[in-house]
CSV table of C-alpha atoms and ligand atoms in Angstrom, one decimal:
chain,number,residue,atom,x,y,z
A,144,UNK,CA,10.4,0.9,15.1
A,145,UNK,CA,11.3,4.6,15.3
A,146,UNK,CA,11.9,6.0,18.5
A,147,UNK,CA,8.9,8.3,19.9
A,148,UNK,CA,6.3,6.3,18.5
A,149,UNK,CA,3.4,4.8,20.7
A,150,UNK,CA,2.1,1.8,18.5
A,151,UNK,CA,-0.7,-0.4,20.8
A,152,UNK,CA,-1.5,-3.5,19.1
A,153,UNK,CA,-3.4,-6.6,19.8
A,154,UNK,CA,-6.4,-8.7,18.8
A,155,UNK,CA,-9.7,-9.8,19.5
A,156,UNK,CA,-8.7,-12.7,22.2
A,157,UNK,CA,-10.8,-14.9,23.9
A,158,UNK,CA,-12.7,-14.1,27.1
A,159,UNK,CA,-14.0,-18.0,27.1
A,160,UNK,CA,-14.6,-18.2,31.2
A,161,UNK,CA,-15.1,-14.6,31.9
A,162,UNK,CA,-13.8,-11.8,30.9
A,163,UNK,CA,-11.5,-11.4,33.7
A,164,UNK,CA,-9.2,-13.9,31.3
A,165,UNK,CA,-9.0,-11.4,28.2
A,166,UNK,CA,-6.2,-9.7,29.7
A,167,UNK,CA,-3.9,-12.2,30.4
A,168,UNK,CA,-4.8,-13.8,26.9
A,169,UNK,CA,-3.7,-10.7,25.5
A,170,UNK,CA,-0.5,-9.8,27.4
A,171,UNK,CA,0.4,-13.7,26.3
A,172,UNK,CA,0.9,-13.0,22.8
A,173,UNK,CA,2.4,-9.9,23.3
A,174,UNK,CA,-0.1,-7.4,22.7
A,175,UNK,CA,-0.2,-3.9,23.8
A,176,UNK,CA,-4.0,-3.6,23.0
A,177,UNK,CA,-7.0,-5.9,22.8
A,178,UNK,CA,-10.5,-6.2,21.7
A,179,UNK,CA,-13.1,-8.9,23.6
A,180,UNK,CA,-16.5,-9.2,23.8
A,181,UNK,CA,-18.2,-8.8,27.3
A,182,UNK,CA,-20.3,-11.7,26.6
A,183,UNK,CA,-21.6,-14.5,24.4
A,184,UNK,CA,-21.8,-12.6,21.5
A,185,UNK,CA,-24.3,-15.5,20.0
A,186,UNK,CA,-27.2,-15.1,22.5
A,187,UNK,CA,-29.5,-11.7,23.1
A,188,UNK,CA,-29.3,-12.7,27.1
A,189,UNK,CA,-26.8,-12.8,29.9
A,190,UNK,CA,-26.4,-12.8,33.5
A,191,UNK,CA,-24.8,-9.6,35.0
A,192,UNK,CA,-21.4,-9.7,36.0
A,193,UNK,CA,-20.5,-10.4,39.5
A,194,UNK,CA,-18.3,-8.3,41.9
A,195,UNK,CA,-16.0,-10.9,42.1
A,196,UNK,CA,-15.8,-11.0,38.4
A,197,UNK,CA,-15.5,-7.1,37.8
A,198,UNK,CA,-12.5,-7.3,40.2
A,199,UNK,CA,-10.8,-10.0,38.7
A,200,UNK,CA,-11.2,-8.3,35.3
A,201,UNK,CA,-9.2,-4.4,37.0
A,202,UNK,CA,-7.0,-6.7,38.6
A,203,UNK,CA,-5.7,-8.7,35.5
A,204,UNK,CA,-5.9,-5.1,33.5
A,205,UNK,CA,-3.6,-3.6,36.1
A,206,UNK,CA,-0.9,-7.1,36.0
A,207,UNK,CA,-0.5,-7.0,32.9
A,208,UNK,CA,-0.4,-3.0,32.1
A,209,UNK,CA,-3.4,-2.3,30.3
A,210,UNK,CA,-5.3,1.4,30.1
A,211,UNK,CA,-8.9,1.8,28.9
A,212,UNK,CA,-7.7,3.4,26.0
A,213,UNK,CA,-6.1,0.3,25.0
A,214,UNK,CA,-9.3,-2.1,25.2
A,215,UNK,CA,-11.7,-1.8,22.3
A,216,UNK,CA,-15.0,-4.3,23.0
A,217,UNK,CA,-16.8,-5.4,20.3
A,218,UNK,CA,-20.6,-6.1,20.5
A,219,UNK,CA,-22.1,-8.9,19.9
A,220,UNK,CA,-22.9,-10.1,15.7
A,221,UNK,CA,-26.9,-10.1,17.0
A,222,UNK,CA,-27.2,-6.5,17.3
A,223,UNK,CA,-28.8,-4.5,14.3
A,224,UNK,CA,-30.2,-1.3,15.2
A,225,UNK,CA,-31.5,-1.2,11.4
A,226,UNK,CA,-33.6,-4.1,11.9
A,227,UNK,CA,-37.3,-3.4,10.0
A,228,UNK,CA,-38.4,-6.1,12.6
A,229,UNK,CA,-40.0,-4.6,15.5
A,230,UNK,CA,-38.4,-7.8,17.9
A,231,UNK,CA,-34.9,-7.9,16.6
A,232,UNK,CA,-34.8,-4.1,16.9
A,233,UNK,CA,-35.9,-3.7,20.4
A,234,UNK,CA,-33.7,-6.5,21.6
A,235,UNK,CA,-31.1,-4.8,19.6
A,236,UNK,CA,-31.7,-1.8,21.6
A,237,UNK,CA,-31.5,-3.6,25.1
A,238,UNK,CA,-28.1,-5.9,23.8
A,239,UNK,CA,-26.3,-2.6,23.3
A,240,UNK,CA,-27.6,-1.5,26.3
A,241,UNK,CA,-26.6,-3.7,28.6
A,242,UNK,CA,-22.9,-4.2,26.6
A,243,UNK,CA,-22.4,-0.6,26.9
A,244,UNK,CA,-23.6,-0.9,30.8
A,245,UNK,CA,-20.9,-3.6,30.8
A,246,UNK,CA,-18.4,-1.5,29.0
A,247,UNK,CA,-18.8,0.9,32.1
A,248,UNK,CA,-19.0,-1.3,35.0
A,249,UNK,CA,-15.2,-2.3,33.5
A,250,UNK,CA,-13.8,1.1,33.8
A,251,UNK,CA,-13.5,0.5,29.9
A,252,UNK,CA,-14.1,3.6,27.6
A,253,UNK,CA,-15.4,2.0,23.8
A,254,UNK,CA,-17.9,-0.1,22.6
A,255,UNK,CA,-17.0,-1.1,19.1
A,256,UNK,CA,-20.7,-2.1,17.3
A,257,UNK,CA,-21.8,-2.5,13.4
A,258,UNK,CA,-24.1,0.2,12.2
A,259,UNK,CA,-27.0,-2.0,11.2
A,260,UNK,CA,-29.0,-2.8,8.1
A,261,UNK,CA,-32.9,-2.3,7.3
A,262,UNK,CA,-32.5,-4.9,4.5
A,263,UNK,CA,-33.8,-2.8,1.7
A,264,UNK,CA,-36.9,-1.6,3.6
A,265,UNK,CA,-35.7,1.5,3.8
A,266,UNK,CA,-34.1,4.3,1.7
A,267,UNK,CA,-30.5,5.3,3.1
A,268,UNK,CA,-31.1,8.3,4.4
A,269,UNK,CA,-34.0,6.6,6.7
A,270,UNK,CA,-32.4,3.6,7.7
A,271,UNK,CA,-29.4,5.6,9.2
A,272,UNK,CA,-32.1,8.1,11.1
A,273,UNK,CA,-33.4,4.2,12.5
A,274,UNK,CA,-30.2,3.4,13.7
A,275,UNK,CA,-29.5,7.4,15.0
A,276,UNK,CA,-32.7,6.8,17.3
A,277,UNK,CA,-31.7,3.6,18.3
A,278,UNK,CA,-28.0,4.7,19.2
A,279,UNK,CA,-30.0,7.6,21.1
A,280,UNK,CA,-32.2,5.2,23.4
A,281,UNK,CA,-29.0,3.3,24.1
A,282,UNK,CA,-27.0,6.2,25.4
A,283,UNK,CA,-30.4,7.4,27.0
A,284,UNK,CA,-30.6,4.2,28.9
A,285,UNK,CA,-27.1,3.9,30.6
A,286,UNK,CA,-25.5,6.0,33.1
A,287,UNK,CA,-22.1,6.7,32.6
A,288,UNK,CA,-21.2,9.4,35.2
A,289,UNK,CA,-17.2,9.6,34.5
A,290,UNK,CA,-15.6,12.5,33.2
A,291,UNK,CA,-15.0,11.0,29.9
A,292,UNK,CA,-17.7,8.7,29.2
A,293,UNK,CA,-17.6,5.7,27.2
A,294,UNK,CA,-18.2,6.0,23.7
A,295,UNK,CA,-19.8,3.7,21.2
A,296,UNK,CA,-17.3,3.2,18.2
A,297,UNK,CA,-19.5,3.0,14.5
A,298,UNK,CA,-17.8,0.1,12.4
A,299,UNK,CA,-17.3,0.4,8.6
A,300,UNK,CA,-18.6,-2.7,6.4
A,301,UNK,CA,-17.8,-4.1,3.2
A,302,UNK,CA,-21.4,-3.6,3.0
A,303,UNK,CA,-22.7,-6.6,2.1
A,304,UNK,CA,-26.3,-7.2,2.4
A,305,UNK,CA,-27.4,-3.4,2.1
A,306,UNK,CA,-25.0,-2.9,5.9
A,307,UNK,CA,-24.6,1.0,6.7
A,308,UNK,CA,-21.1,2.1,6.8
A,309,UNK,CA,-19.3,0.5,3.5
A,310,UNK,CA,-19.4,4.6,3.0
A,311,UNK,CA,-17.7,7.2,5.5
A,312,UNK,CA,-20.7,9.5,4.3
A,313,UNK,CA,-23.1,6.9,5.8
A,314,UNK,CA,-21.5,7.2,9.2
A,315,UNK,CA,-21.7,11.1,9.2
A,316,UNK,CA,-25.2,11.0,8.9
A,317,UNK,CA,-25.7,8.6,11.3
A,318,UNK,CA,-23.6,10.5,13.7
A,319,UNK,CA,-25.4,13.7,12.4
A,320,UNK,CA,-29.3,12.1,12.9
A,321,UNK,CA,-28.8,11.7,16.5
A,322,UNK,CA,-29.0,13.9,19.5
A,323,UNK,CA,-25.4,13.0,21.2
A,324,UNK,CA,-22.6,12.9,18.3
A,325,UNK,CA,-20.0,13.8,21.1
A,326,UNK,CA,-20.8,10.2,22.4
A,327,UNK,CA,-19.7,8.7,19.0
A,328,UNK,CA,-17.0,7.6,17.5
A,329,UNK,CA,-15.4,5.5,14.5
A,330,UNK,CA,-13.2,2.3,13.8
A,331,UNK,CA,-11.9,1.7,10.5
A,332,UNK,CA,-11.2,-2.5,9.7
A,333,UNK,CA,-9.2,-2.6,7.0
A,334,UNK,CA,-10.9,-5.5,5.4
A,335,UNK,CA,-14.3,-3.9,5.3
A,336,UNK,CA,-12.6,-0.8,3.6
A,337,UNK,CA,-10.9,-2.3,0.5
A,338,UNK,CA,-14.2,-4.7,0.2
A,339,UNK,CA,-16.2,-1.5,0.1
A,340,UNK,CA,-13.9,-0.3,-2.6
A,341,UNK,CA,-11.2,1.7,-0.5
A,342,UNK,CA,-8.0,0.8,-2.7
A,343,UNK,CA,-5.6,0.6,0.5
A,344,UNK,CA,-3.0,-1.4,-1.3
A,345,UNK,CA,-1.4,2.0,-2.6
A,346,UNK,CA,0.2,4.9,-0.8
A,347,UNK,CA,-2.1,7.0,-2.7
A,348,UNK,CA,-5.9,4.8,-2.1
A,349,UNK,CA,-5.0,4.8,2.0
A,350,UNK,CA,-4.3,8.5,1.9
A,351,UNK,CA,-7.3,9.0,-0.5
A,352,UNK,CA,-9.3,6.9,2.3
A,353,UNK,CA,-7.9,9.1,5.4
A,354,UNK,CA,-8.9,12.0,3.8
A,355,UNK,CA,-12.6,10.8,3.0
A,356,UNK,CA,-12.6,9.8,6.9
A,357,UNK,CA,-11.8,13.6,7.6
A,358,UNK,CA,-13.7,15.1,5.5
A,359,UNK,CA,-16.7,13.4,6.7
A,360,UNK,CA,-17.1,12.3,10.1
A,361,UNK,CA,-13.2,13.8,11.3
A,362,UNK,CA,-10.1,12.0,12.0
A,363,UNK,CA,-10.8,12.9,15.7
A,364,UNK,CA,-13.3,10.4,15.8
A,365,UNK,CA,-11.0,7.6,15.1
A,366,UNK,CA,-11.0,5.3,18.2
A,367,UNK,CA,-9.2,2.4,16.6
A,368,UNK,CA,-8.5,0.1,14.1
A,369,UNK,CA,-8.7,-3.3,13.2
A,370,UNK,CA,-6.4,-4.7,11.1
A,371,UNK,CA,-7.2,-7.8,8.7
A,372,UNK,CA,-6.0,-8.7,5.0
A,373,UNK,CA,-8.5,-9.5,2.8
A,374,UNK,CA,-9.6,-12.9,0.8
A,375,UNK,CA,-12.1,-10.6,-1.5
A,376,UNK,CA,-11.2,-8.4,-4.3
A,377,UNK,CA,-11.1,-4.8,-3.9
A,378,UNK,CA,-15.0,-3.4,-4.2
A,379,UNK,CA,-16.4,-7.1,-4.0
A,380,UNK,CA,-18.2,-6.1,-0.9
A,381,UNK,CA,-17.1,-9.6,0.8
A,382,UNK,CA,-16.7,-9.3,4.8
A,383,UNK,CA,-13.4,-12.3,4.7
A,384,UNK,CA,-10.8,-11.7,6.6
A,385,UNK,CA,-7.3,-13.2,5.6
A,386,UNK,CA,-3.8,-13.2,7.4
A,387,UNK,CA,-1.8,-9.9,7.2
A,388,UNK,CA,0.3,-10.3,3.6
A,389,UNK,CA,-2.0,-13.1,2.5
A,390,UNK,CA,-5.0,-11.3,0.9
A,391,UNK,CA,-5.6,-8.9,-1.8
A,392,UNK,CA,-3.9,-5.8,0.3
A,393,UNK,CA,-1.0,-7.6,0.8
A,394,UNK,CA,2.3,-6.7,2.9
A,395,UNK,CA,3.2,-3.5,1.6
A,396,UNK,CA,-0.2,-2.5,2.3
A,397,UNK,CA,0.0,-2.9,5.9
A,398,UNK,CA,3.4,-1.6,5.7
A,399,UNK,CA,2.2,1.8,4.6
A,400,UNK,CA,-0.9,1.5,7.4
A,401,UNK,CA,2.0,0.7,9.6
A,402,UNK,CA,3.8,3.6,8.9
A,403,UNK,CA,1.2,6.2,9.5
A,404,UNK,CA,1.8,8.2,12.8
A,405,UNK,CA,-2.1,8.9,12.8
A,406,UNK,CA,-2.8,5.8,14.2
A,407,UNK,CA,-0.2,6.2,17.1
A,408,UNK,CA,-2.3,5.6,20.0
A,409,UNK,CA,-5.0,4.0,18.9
A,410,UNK,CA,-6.2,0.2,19.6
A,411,UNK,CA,-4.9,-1.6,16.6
A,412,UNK,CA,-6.8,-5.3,16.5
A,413,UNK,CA,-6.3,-8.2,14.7
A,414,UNK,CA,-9.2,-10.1,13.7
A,415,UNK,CA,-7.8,-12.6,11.8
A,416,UNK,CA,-8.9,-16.3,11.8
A,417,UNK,CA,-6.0,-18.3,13.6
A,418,UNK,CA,-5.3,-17.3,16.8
A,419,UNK,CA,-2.2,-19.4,16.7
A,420,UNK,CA,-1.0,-16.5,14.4
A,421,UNK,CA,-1.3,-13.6,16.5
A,422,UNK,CA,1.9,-13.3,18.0
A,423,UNK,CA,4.1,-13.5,14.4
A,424,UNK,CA,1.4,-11.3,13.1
A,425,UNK,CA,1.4,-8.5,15.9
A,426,UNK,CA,5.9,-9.3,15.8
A,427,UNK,CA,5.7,-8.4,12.1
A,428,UNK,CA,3.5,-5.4,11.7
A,429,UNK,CA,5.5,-4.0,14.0
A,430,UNK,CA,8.7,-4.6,12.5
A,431,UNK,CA,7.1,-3.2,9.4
A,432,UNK,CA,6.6,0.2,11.5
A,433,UNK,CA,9.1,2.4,10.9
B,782,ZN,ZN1,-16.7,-5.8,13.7
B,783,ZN,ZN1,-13.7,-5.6,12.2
């Protein structure tokens, strides 16, 4: 690796038994950033955290070196802010909520989420507005008094099943629709973006992608990225994550993604399926930086 360059890079670990053990789990496999979710992502309901547990968690970020700027959460699969049922949406509403309230009561700074679908209920244009006023209630409904307070992170999709955010233009206007953009922010996964139709396996398709991220919602509102090969072809819309240099983008792909000093900084996440993997995969990308 050059010299001067901050790379962080981790994955999504495991925070089975609290989420007090995501750090540790982390540091194991050698990672200088991580992504976890602060609960069971499968259920709309959990108990709050305890002291004891909220402790723990700044005590295990502090052993083993971790900043907030190097955690990116991810909220739970449940969530769709889109939803055109009534139910799902409200508890949509409340699941962020209480993740971002989580997010805080960690000292953490990002809550990484997926924009949402209406399902074809709704145009595009209105479905993002839907998921602007829900992003808006959330935000409404937690206190975050720091000086910097904790953004939620918009996902891009591969958008399948009508999902907001296969498009960088889609995320704009979500950011635009609602009535606190400086509370905003976006993650790129690299997966979603060559499933949408981003051609990332060239020098030319990734810079062609950066700039369409600029244009439209600003590279400043990168907050991370997650970094997964993908099993689809390029534009199939297919949300399949593959090992890094075993899917259609392929090693010199991630090579190039490697190699770009934008993305010094940011939390870099591997979402790939084997955990086993990890710590070859994190090894190699960042011999490949450089
Ligand atoms: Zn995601
Ligand atoms: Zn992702």
């Amino acid at each position: 690796m050059a010299t001067g360059r901050t790379i962080t890079i981790g994955a999504h670990v495991s925070a089975a038994g609290g989420v007090q053990n995501a750090p540790a789990n982390a540091a194991a496999i050698g990672a200088t950033a991580f992504a976890l979710f602060t609960r069971n992502q499968r259920q709309w309901a959990a108990k709050p955290y305890t002291e004891e547990t909220v402790s723990a968690f700044h005590e295990a970020m502090k052993n083993a070196g971790y900043s907030r700027d190097n955690v990116l959460p991810h909220a739970g699969y449940l969530i769709n802010l889109g939803s055109p049922d009534e139910e799902v949406r409200h508890k949509s509403i409340g699941g962020l909520a209480d993740e971002l309230g989580r997010t805080v009561t960690l000292g953490l700074g990002l809550l990484n989420f997926h924009p949402g679908t209406s399902k074809g209920t709704l145009d595009e244009e209105d479905t993002c507005r839907r998921i602007a006023r829900g992003i808006d209630e959330v935000l409404e409904r937690v206190r975050d008094d720091r000086d910097d307070p904790a953004l939620l992170v918009l996902e891009n999709t591969a958008g399948q099943g009508n999902n907001m955010g296969a498009t960088f233009d889609q995320l704009a206007r979500i950011i635009a629709a609602g009535t606190h953009p400086e509370r905003l922010a976006v993650c790129v996964d690299t997966c979603h973006a060559f499933a949408a139709g981003f051609d990332i396996r060239t020098a030319a398709g990734w810079d062609a992608m950066m700039d369409e991220l600029d244009r439209a919602v600003g590279l400043e509102r990168l907050a991370g990225v997650h970094l997964n090969d993908s099993l689809g072809e390029l534009g199939g819309r297919k949300d399949r994550h593959r090992h890094i240099g075993e899917g259609e983008i392929g090693l010199e792909g991630f090579r190039r993604i490697m190699n770009d000093t934008r993305l010094d900084g940011l939390p870099l996440v591997l979402e790939t399926p084997d955990e086993e993997r990890w710590e070859a995969e994190i090894r190699l990308l960042l011999e490949m930086a450089g």
